[in-house]
PDB file of C-alpha atoms in Angstrom:
ATOM      1  CA  MET A   1      78.207 123.520 125.187  1.00  0.00           C
ATOM      2  CA  LYS A   2      79.632 120.208 126.440  1.00  0.00           C
ATOM      3  CA  LEU A   3      77.893 118.351 123.615  1.00  0.00           C
ATOM      4  CA  ARG A   4      79.436 120.682 121.024  1.00  0.00           C
ATOM      5  CA  SER A   5      82.925 120.190 122.515  1.00  0.00           C
ATOM      6  CA  ALA A   6      82.462 116.432 122.605  1.00  0.00           C
ATOM      7  CA  SER A   7      81.271 116.410 118.965  1.00  0.00           C
ATOM      8  CA  PHE A   8      84.244 118.513 117.904  1.00  0.00           C
ATOM      9  CA  LEU A   9      86.665 116.226 119.774  1.00  0.00           C
ATOM     10  CA  LEU A  10      85.089 113.137 118.197  1.00  0.00           C
ATOM     11  CA  ALA A  11      85.376 114.694 114.724  1.00  0.00           C
ATOM     12  CA  VAL A  12      89.061 115.483 115.295  1.00  0.00           C
ATOM     13  CA  VAL A  13      89.751 111.937 116.520  1.00  0.00           C
ATOM     14  CA  LEU A  14      87.970 110.421 113.508  1.00  0.00           C
ATOM     15  CA  LEU A  15      89.953 112.623 111.117  1.00  0.00           C
ATOM     16  CA  LEU A  16      93.196 111.579 112.777  1.00  0.00           C
ATOM     17  CA  LEU A  17      92.244 107.917 112.547  1.00  0.00           C
ATOM     18  CA  ALA A  18      91.351 108.315 108.873  1.00  0.00           C
ATOM     19  CA  GLY A  19      94.727 109.956 108.258  1.00  0.00           C
ATOM     20  CA  CYS A  20      96.515 107.090 109.971  1.00  0.00           C
ATOM     21  CA  ARG A  21      94.746 104.595 107.740  1.00  0.00           C
ATOM     22  CA  ALA A  22      95.869 106.472 104.639  1.00  0.00           C
ATOM     23  CA  SER A  23      99.506 105.702 105.336  1.00  0.00           C
ATOM     24  CA  GLY A  24     101.577 102.866 106.640  1.00  0.00           C
ATOM     25  CA  PRO A  25     101.871 102.053 110.322  1.00  0.00           C
ATOM     26  CA  GLY A  26     103.222 104.782 112.541  1.00  0.00           C
ATOM     27  CA  THR A  27     104.151 108.255 111.479  1.00  0.00           C
ATOM     28  CA  PRO A  28     104.290 108.633 107.679  1.00  0.00           C
ATOM     29  CA  ALA A  29     107.795 109.000 106.259  1.00  0.00           C
ATOM     30  CA  ARG A  30     108.590 112.447 104.883  1.00  0.00           C
ATOM     31  CA  THR A  31     111.566 111.467 102.738  1.00  0.00           C
ATOM     32  CA  VAL A  32     112.647 108.464 100.685  1.00  0.00           C
ATOM     33  CA  ALA A  33     115.459 107.766 103.167  1.00  0.00           C
ATOM     34  CA  GLU A  34     112.973 107.818 106.068  1.00  0.00           C
ATOM     35  CA  PHE A  35     110.753 105.373 104.184  1.00  0.00           C
ATOM     36  CA  PHE A  36     113.632 102.900 103.819  1.00  0.00           C
ATOM     37  CA  ASN A  37     114.631 103.327 107.468  1.00  0.00           C
ATOM     38  CA  LYS A  38     111.040 102.881 108.613  1.00  0.00           C
ATOM     39  CA  TYR A  39     110.325  99.640 106.752  1.00  0.00           C
ATOM     40  CA  GLU A  40     113.587  97.854 105.899  1.00  0.00           C
ATOM     41  CA  ASN A  41     113.635  95.643 109.021  1.00  0.00           C
ATOM     42  CA  ARG A  42     109.898  94.953 109.250  1.00  0.00           C
ATOM     43  CA  SER A  43     108.324  91.600 108.559  1.00  0.00           C
ATOM     44  CA  GLY A  44     107.508  91.035 104.877  1.00  0.00           C
ATOM     45  CA  PHE A  45     109.880  93.765 103.651  1.00  0.00           C
ATOM     46  CA  LYS A  46     113.138  93.098 101.859  1.00  0.00           C
ATOM     47  CA  ALA A  47     115.617  95.931 101.308  1.00  0.00           C
ATOM     48  CA  THR A  48     118.744  95.974  99.180  1.00  0.00           C
ATOM     49  CA  ASP A  49     121.362  98.724  98.958  1.00  0.00           C
ATOM     50  CA  TRP A  50     123.916  98.906  96.191  1.00  0.00           C
ATOM     51  CA  ASN A  51     126.742 101.411  95.661  1.00  0.00           C
ATOM     52  CA  ALA A  52     128.639 101.549  92.379  1.00  0.00           C
ATOM     53  CA  GLY A  53     132.333 102.218  92.391  1.00  0.00           C
ATOM     54  CA  LEU A  54     134.230 103.410  89.336  1.00  0.00           C
ATOM     55  CA  GLY A  55     135.010  99.876  88.160  1.00  0.00           C
ATOM     56  CA  THR A  56     131.405  98.788  88.509  1.00  0.00           C
ATOM     57  CA  ARG A  57     130.177 101.806  86.556  1.00  0.00           C
ATOM     58  CA  PHE A  58     132.686 100.981  83.811  1.00  0.00           C
ATOM     59  CA  ILE A  59     131.391  97.388  83.618  1.00  0.00           C
ATOM     60  CA  LEU A  60     127.774  98.613  83.594  1.00  0.00           C
ATOM     61  CA  GLY A  61     128.615 100.932  80.717  1.00  0.00           C
ATOM     62  CA  ARG A  62     130.156  98.029  78.785  1.00  0.00           C
ATOM     63  CA  LEU A  63     127.091  95.855  79.459  1.00  0.00           C
ATOM     64  CA  GLY A  64     124.851  98.711  78.343  1.00  0.00           C
ATOM     65  CA  LYS A  65     126.623  98.810  74.998  1.00  0.00           C
ATOM     66  CA  LEU A  66     125.694  95.172  74.482  1.00  0.00           C
ATOM     67  CA  GLY A  67     122.055  95.841  75.266  1.00  0.00           C
ATOM     68  CA  GLY A  68     121.190  98.928  73.309  1.00  0.00           C
ATOM     69  CA  GLY A  69     121.585 102.579  72.575  1.00  0.00           C
ATOM     70  CA  THR A  70     123.815 105.213  73.978  1.00  0.00           C
ATOM     71  CA  ASP A  71     121.211 106.623  76.407  1.00  0.00           C
ATOM     72  CA  LEU A  72     121.034 103.253  78.177  1.00  0.00           C
ATOM     73  CA  THR A  73     124.815 102.871  78.145  1.00  0.00           C
ATOM     74  CA  GLN A  74     125.377 106.336  79.597  1.00  0.00           C
ATOM     75  CA  ALA A  75     122.602 105.865  82.158  1.00  0.00           C
ATOM     76  CA  LEU A  76     124.054 102.585  83.414  1.00  0.00           C
ATOM     77  CA  SER A  77     127.511 104.075  83.784  1.00  0.00           C
ATOM     78  CA  SER A  78     126.042 107.111  85.618  1.00  0.00           C
ATOM     79  CA  ILE A  79     124.415 105.129  88.447  1.00  0.00           C
ATOM     80  CA  ARG A  80     126.065 105.925  91.786  1.00  0.00           C
ATOM     81  CA  SER A  81     123.772 103.983  94.102  1.00  0.00           C
ATOM     82  CA  ALA A  82     120.469 102.184  94.158  1.00  0.00           C
ATOM     83  CA  ARG A  83     118.135 101.121  96.931  1.00  0.00           C
ATOM     84  CA  VAL A  84     115.219  98.753  96.499  1.00  0.00           C
ATOM     85  CA  ILE A  85     112.580  97.787  99.021  1.00  0.00           C
ATOM     86  CA  THR A  86     109.890  95.239  98.310  1.00  0.00           C
ATOM     87  CA  PHE A  87     106.946  94.041 100.342  1.00  0.00           C
ATOM     88  CA  THR A  88     104.974  90.880  99.690  1.00  0.00           C
ATOM     89  CA  PRO A  89     101.840  90.640 101.840  1.00  0.00           C
ATOM     90  CA  THR A  90     100.857  87.352 103.423  1.00  0.00           C
ATOM     91  CA  SER A  91      97.441  88.342 104.795  1.00  0.00           C
ATOM     92  CA  GLY A  92      94.406  90.439 103.891  1.00  0.00           C
ATOM     93  CA  SER A  93      95.394  93.264 106.219  1.00  0.00           C
ATOM     94  CA  ALA A  94      98.879  93.282 104.711  1.00  0.00           C
ATOM     95  CA  ARG A  95      97.317  93.581 101.225  1.00  0.00           C
ATOM     96  CA  ASN A  96      95.401  96.588 102.497  1.00  0.00           C
ATOM     97  CA  LEU A  97      98.714  98.083 103.642  1.00  0.00           C
ATOM     98  CA  VAL A  98      99.916  97.951 100.032  1.00  0.00           C
ATOM     99  CA  THR A  99      96.771  99.377  98.439  1.00  0.00           C
ATOM    100  CA  GLU A 100      95.832 101.919 101.075  1.00  0.00           C
ATOM    101  CA  GLY A 101      98.991 102.694 103.003  1.00  0.00           C
ATOM    102  CA  LEU A 102     102.310 102.305 101.254  1.00  0.00           C
ATOM    103  CA  ILE A 103     101.345 103.810  97.893  1.00  0.00           C
ATOM    104  CA  ARG A 104      99.741 106.836  99.582  1.00  0.00           C
ATOM    105  CA  GLU A 105     102.675 107.269 101.938  1.00  0.00           C
ATOM    106  CA  VAL A 106     105.122 107.286  99.020  1.00  0.00           C
ATOM    107  CA  ASP A 107     102.913 109.690  97.056  1.00  0.00           C
ATOM    108  CA  GLY A 108     102.963 112.049 100.052  1.00  0.00           C
ATOM    109  CA  LEU A 109     106.719 111.951 100.545  1.00  0.00           C
ATOM    110  CA  LEU A 110     107.388 112.452  96.830  1.00  0.00           C
ATOM    111  CA  ALA A 111     105.174 115.547  96.902  1.00  0.00           C
ATOM    112  CA  ASN A 112     106.882 116.689 100.113  1.00  0.00           C
ATOM    113  CA  GLU A 113     110.343 116.378  98.551  1.00  0.00           C
ATOM    114  CA  ARG A 114     109.165 117.998  95.291  1.00  0.00           C
ATOM    115  CA  TYR A 115     109.825 115.136  92.920  1.00  0.00           C
ATOM    116  CA  SER A 116     108.440 115.616  89.415  1.00  0.00           C
ATOM    117  CA  PRO A 117     106.491 112.707  87.918  1.00  0.00           C
ATOM    118  CA  LEU A 118     107.616 111.348  84.556  1.00  0.00           C
ATOM    119  CA  ALA A 119     105.050 110.276  81.986  1.00  0.00           C
ATOM    120  CA  THR A 120     105.146 106.583  81.172  1.00  0.00           C
ATOM    121  CA  THR A 121     104.043 105.136  77.871  1.00  0.00           C
ATOM    122  CA  ASN A 122     102.257 101.962  79.040  1.00  0.00           C
ATOM    123  CA  SER A 123     100.491 103.139  82.190  1.00  0.00           C
ATOM    124  CA  ASP A 124      97.678 100.618  81.662  1.00  0.00           C
ATOM    125  CA  LEU A 125      99.956  97.605  82.164  1.00  0.00           C
ATOM    126  CA  PRO A 126      99.289  95.810  85.480  1.00  0.00           C
ATOM    127  CA  ASN A 127     102.893  95.824  86.765  1.00  0.00           C
ATOM    128  CA  GLN A 128     103.885  99.269  85.504  1.00  0.00           C
ATOM    129  CA  LEU A 129     106.192 101.358  87.663  1.00  0.00           C
ATOM    130  CA  ARG A 130     105.618 105.084  88.123  1.00  0.00           C
ATOM    131  CA  TYR A 131     108.719 107.259  87.939  1.00  0.00           C
ATOM    132  CA  SER A 132     109.448 110.551  89.649  1.00  0.00           C
ATOM    133  CA  VAL A 133     112.654 112.558  89.376  1.00  0.00           C
ATOM    134  CA  ARG A 134     114.565 115.080  91.392  1.00  0.00           C
ATOM    135  CA  GLU A 135     116.524 117.500  89.240  1.00  0.00           C
ATOM    136  CA  GLN A 136     119.315 119.965  89.838  1.00  0.00           C
ATOM    137  CA  GLY A 137     120.942 122.133  87.195  1.00  0.00           C
ATOM    138  CA  GLY A 138     119.114 120.441  84.333  1.00  0.00           C
ATOM    139  CA  LYS A 139     120.229 116.932  85.353  1.00  0.00           C
ATOM    140  CA  VAL A 140     118.289 114.211  87.141  1.00  0.00           C
ATOM    141  CA  THR A 141     120.164 113.530  90.381  1.00  0.00           C
ATOM    142  CA  GLU A 142     117.779 110.861  91.644  1.00  0.00           C
ATOM    143  CA  PHE A 143     114.780 109.014  90.360  1.00  0.00           C
ATOM    144  CA  VAL A 144     112.278 106.913  92.210  1.00  0.00           C
ATOM    145  CA  ALA A 145     110.275 104.046  90.752  1.00  0.00           C
ATOM    146  CA  VAL A 146     107.241 102.874  92.694  1.00  0.00           C
ATOM    147  CA  GLY A 147     104.640 100.306  91.886  1.00  0.00           C
ATOM    148  CA  LYS A 148     102.421  97.442  92.821  1.00  0.00           C
ATOM    149  CA  GLN A 149     102.515  94.085  91.091  1.00  0.00           C
ATOM    150  CA  GLU A 150      98.892  93.128  90.504  1.00  0.00           C
ATOM    151  CA  THR A 151      99.648  89.426  90.244  1.00  0.00           C
ATOM    152  CA  THR A 152     101.117  89.142  93.743  1.00  0.00           C
ATOM    153  CA  ASP A 153      99.789  92.343  95.357  1.00  0.00           C
ATOM    154  CA  SER A 154     103.406  93.150  96.178  1.00  0.00           C
ATOM    155  CA  PHE A 155     104.873  96.639  96.525  1.00  0.00           C
ATOM    156  CA  VAL A 156     108.218  97.926  95.253  1.00  0.00           C
ATOM    157  CA  LEU A 157     110.103 101.194  95.710  1.00  0.00           C
ATOM    158  CA  MET A 158     113.431 101.832  94.015  1.00  0.00           C
ATOM    159  CA  SER A 159     115.605 104.902  94.460  1.00  0.00           C
ATOM    160  CA  VAL A 160     118.489 105.420  92.027  1.00  0.00           C
ATOM    161  CA  ALA A 161     121.039 108.210  92.466  1.00  0.00           C
ATOM    162  CA  GLY A 162     123.406 109.447  89.778  1.00  0.00           C
ATOM    163  CA  SER A 163     123.549 112.049  87.046  1.00  0.00           C
ATOM    164  CA  PHE A 164     121.073 111.407  84.242  1.00  0.00           C
ATOM    165  CA  THR A 165     119.099 113.125  81.527  1.00  0.00           C
ATOM    166  CA  ARG A 166     115.354 112.517  81.405  1.00  0.00           C
ATOM    167  CA  GLU A 167     115.893 110.430  78.252  1.00  0.00           C
ATOM    168  CA  GLN A 168     118.347 108.204  80.110  1.00  0.00           C
ATOM    169  CA  VAL A 169     115.817 107.701  82.922  1.00  0.00           C
ATOM    170  CA  THR A 170     113.234 106.730  80.291  1.00  0.00           C
ATOM    171  CA  GLU A 171     115.652 104.146  78.862  1.00  0.00           C
ATOM    172  CA  LEU A 172     116.374 102.758  82.331  1.00  0.00           C
ATOM    173  CA  GLY A 173     112.619 102.618  82.906  1.00  0.00           C
ATOM    174  CA  LYS A 174     112.323 100.166  80.030  1.00  0.00           C
ATOM    175  CA  VAL A 175     114.612  97.621  81.724  1.00  0.00           C
ATOM    176  CA  LEU A 176     113.956  98.205  85.439  1.00  0.00           C
ATOM    177  CA  PRO A 177     110.636  96.319  85.720  1.00  0.00           C
ATOM    178  CA  ASN A 178     112.377  93.167  84.431  1.00  0.00           C
ATOM    179  CA  VAL A 179     115.326  93.643  86.787  1.00  0.00           C
ATOM    180  CA  ILE A 180     113.065  94.159  89.805  1.00  0.00           C
ATOM    181  CA  THR A 181     110.766  91.204  89.073  1.00  0.00           C
ATOM    182  CA  GLY A 182     113.797  89.012  88.432  1.00  0.00           C
ATOM    183  CA  ALA A 183     115.234  89.963  91.832  1.00  0.00           C
ATOM    184  CA  ASN A 184     112.104  88.961  93.786  1.00  0.00           C
TER     185      ASN A 184
END
């Protein structure tokens, strides 16, 4: 009987350890906000918050008109805030955090918060971002872009709040990878 109890306890401990390895250090974040709070001040992470006032949204709309169609213009002027967190590993264990921990942790919190994934057209590109949206009343109220840059093994998570259509998010998705890589 003692052997059976010890075997059961060992199995439970091993499962818990395996679960810890499948996410970042500490307790996995359950929301996007928790993820930012958990990692923004840790070594190797860089976080940026941006809030758009009315004047800024007007300027973004004007810039969008220079760069393309109306979906992009309307999407730029609809951004209320954006948060970006990046992580560039400097060691082998930090690279493992990107491949085994951060991506899985984000996947779990997006499922927990009931984000819907958006299909991307070039999913075979090495630095492609995956997009998920949160909708309310037929409008996208927030979208999240997450990805890993193969060339540097770096991780990026971007959360953008506003009022968008899915088409507008698709148009923003065409320019965001360039904006994010230019900011690193």
